[in-house]
CSV table of C-alpha atoms in Angstrom, one decimal:
chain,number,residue,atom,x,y,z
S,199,UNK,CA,132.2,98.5,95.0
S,200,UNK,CA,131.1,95.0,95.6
S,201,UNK,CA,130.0,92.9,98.6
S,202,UNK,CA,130.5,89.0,99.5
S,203,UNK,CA,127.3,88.9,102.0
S,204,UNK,CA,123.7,90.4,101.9
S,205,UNK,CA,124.2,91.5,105.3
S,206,UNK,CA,126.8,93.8,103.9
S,207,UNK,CA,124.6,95.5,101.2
S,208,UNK,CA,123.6,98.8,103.9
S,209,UNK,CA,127.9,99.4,104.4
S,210,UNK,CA,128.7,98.8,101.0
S,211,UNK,CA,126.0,101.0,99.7
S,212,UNK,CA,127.0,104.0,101.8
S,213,UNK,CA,130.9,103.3,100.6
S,214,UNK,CA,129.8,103.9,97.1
S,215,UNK,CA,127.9,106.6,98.0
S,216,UNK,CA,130.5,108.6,99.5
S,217,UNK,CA,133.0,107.6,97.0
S,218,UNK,CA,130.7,108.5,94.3
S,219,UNK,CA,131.3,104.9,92.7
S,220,UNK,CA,129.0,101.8,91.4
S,221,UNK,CA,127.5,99.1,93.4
S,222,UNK,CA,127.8,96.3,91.5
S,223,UNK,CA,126.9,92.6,91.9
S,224,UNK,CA,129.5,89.3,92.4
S,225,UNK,CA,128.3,89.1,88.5
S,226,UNK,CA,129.9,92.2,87.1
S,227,UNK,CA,132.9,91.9,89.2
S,228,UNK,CA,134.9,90.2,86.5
S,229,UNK,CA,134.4,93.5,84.3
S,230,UNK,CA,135.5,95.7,87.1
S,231,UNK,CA,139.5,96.7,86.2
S,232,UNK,CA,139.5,98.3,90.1
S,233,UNK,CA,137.4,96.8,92.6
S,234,UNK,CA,136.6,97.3,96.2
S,235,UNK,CA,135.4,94.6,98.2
S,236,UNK,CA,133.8,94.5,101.1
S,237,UNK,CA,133.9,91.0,102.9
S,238,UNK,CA,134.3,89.1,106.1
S,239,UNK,CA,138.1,90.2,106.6
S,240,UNK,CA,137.4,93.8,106.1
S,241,UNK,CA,137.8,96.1,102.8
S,242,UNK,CA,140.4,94.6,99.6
S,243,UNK,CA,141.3,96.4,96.9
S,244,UNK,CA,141.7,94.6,94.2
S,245,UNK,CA,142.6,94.8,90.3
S,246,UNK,CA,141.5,90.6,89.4
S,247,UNK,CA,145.1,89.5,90.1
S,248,UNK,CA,146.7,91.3,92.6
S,249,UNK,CA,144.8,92.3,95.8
S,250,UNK,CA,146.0,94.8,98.7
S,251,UNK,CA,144.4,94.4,101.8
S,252,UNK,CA,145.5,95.9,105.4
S,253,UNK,CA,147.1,93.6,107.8
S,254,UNK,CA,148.8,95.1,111.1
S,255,UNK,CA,149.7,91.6,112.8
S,256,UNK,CA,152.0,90.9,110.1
S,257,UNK,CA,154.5,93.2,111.9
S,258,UNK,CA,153.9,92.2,115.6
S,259,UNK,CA,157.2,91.2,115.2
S,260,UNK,CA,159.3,93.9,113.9
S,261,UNK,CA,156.9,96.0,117.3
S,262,UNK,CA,158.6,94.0,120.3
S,263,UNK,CA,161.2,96.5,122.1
S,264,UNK,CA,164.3,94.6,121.1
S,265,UNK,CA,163.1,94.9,117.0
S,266,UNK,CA,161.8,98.0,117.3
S,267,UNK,CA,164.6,99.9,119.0
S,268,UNK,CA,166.8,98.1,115.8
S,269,UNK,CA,164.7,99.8,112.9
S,270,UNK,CA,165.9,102.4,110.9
S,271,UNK,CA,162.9,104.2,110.7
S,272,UNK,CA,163.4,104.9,114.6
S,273,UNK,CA,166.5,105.0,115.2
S,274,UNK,CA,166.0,108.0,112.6
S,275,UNK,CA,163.1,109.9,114.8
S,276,UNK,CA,165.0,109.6,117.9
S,277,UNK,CA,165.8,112.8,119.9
S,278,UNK,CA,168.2,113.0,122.4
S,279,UNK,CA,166.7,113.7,125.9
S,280,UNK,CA,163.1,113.5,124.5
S,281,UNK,CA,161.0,110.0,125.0
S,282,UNK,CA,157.1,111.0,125.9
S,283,UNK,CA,154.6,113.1,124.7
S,284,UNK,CA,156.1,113.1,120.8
S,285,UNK,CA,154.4,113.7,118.0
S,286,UNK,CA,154.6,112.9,114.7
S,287,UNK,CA,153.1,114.1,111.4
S,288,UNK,CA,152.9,111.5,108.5
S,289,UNK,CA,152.4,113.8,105.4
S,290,UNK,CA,152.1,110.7,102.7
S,291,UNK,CA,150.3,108.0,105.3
S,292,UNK,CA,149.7,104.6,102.3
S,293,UNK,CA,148.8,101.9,104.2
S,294,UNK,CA,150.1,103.8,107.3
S,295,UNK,CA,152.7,100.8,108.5
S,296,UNK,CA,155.8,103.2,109.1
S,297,UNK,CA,152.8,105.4,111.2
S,298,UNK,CA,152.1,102.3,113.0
S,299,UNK,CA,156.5,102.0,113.9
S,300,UNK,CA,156.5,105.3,114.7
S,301,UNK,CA,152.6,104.8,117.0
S,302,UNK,CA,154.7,101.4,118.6
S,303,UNK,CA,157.7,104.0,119.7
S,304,UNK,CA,155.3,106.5,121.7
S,305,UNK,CA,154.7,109.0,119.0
S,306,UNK,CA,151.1,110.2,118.8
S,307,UNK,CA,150.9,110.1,114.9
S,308,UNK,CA,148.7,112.1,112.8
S,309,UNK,CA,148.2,110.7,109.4
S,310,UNK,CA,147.1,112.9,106.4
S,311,UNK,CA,146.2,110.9,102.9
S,312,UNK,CA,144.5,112.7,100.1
S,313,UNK,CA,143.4,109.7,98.0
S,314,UNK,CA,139.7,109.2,99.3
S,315,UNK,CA,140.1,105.3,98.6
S,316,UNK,CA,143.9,104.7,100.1
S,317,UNK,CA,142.0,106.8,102.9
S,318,UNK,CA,139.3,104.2,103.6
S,319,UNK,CA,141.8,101.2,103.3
S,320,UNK,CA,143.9,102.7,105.8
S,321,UNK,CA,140.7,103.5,108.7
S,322,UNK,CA,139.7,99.8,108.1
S,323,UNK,CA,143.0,98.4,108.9
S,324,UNK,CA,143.1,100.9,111.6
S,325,UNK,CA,139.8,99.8,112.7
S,326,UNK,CA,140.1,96.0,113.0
S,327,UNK,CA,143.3,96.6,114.3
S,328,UNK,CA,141.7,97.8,117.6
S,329,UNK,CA,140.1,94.5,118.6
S,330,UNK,CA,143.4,92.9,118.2
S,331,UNK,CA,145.0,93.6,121.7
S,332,UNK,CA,148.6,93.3,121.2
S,333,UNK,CA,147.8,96.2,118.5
S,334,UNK,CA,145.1,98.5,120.1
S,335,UNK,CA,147.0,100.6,122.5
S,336,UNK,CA,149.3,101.4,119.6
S,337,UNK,CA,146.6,101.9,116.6
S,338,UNK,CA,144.8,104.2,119.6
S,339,UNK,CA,147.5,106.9,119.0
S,340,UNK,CA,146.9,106.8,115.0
S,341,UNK,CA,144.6,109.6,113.7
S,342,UNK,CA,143.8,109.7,110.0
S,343,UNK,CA,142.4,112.6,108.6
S,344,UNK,CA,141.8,112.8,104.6
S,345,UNK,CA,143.4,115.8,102.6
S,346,UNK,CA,146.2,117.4,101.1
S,347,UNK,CA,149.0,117.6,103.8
S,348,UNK,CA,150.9,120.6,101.8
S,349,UNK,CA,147.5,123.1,102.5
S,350,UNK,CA,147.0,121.8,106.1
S,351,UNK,CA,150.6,122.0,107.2
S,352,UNK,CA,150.5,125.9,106.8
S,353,UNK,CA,147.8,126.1,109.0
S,354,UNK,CA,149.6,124.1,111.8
S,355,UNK,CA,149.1,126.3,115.3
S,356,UNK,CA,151.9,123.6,117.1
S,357,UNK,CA,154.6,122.4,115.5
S,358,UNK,CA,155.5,118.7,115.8
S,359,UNK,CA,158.2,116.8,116.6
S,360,UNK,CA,158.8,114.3,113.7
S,361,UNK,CA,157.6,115.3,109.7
S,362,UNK,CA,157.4,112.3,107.7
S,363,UNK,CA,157.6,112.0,104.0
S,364,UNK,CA,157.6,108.9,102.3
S,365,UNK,CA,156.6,110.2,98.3
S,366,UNK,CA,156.4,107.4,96.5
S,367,UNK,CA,158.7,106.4,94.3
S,368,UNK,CA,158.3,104.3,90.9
S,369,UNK,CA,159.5,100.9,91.5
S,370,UNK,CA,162.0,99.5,89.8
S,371,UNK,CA,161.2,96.3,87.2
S,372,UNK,CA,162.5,93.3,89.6
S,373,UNK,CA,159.1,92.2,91.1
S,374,UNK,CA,158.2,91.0,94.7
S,375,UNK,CA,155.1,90.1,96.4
S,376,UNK,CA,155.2,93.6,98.3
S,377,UNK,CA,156.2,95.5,95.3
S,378,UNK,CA,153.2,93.9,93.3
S,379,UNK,CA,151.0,95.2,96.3
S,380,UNK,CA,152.0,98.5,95.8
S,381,UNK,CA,151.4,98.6,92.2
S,382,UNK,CA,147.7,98.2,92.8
S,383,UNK,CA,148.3,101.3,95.2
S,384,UNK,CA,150.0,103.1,92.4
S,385,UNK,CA,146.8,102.8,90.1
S,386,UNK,CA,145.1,105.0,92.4
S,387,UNK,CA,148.7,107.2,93.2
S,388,UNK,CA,151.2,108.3,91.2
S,389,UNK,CA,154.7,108.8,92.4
S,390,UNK,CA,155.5,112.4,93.9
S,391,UNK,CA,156.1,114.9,91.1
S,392,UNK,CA,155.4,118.4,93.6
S,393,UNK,CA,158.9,116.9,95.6
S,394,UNK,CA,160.3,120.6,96.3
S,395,UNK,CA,156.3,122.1,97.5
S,396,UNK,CA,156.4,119.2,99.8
S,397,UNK,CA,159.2,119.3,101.6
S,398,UNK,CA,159.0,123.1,101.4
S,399,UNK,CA,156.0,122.8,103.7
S,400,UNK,CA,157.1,120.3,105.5
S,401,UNK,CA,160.1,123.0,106.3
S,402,UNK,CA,157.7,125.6,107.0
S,403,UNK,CA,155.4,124.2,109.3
S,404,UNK,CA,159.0,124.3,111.9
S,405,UNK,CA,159.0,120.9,113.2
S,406,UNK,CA,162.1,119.4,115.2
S,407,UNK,CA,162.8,117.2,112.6
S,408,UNK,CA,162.1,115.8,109.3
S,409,UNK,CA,162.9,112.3,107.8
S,410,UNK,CA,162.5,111.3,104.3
S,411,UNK,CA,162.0,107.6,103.2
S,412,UNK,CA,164.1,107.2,100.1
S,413,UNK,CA,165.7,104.4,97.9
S,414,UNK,CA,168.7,103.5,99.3
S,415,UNK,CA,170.9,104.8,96.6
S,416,UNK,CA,168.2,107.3,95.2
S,417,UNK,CA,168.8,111.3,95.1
S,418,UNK,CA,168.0,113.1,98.0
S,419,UNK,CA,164.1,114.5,98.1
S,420,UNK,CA,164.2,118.1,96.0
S,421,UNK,CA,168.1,117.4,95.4
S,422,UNK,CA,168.2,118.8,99.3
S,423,UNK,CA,171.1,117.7,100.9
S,424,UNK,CA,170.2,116.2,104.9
S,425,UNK,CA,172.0,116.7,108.1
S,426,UNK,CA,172.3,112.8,108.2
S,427,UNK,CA,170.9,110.2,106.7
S,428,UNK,CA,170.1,106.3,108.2
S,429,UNK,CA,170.8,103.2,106.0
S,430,UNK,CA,168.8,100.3,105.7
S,431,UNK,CA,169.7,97.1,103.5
S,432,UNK,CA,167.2,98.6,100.5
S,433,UNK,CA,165.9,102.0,102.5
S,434,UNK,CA,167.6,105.1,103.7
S,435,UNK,CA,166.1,107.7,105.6
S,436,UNK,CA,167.2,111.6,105.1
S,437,UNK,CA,167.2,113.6,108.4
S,438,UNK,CA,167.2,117.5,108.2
S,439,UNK,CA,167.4,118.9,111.7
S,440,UNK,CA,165.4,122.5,111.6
């Protein structure tokens, strides 16, 4: 953990602290093969060459109505007669952007990330997100909550609507800049390996619905065939209707 002003040196200190990690100076950062950063535009993680940082407004524009109503993602969650009062449960929240689609639609969205790290990236974009007004009434119906979604979903008292699974999958060799981002996620996650306890869970906990984010031509989630699935140019989402 490292800080770019003295001012931050009290919020930095109680990030490592909590995170049971290193303060270091701007000195030893060029030894660090993983670093957090706290600076002016919120919290980076960062490896020396590739850096992931959360940024909400660079989807404004797939969150106006006419975009919105196109992705695949909601088009997947919709249910027929059904258009307040939703809820959704994102088991494997990342960053939390498909959360944020789903927030944008009217779902109240409850994410659940076990990585301690991803977990503090994700409330600091949520954070600075809610001083951005074109995102606050949407990031307002995000709540993150830290730990293992397969042990909490078991002790759900109310089902939800929408389950959401996005396990990640490894990426293939053909680089992008987003794909580069996610491999500094990927040092701190590896891809799903516990597919079948998942979506067993997932199952359990009785919700209306459950979408899986897959490849577009990748096997289905725990070879589980769905009740319909949703294509997108490079993403397909499985639906199983409970």
């Amino acid at each position: 953990m490292c800080y770019e002003d003295i001012l931050q040196y009290e919020k930095a200190n109680r990030i490592a602290e909590k995170l049971h990690i290193p303060l270091i100076t701007k000195e030893e950062c060029a030894y660090a093969e993983l670093l957090l950063l706290l600076c002016k535009e919120g919290i980076v993680l960062t490896d020396g060459k590739l850096s992931l940082h959360g940024d909400y407004t660079k989807l404004l524009r797939r969150l106006k109505y006419h975009n919105l109503s196109q992705e695949a993602l909601i088009r997947a969650v919709r249910i027929k007669g059904r258009c307040q009062g939703l809820t959704a449960i994102d088991c494997t929240a990342g960053m939390g952007e498909d959360s944020l689609l789903l927030a944008a639609a009217g779902f109240s969205v409850t994410l659940y990330e076990h990585n301690p790290i991803i977990t503090l990236l994700l409330k600091d974009t949520i954070e600075r997100a809610k001083s951005i007004p074109e995102l606050a009434d949407i990031v307002s119906r995000m709540t993150v909550i830290e730990g293992n979604s397969e042990c909490i979903l078991s002790k759900l008292k109310v089902s939800p609507d929408i389950i959401f699974l996005d396990p990640m999958f490894p990426m293939k060799k053909k680089k992008s800049l987003v794909k580069e981002k996610l491999q500094v996620l990927q040092k701190l996650e590896s891809p799903c390996t516990n597919e079948e306890i998942l979506l067993q869970a997932a199952m359990q906990a009785r919700p209306t619905r459950i979408v899986i984010k897959r490849p577009a031509k990748g096997p289905y989630l725990a070879n589980i065939k769905p009740s319909y699935s949703i294509s997108g140019d490079s993403i397909r989402y499985d639906c199983i209707v409970m």
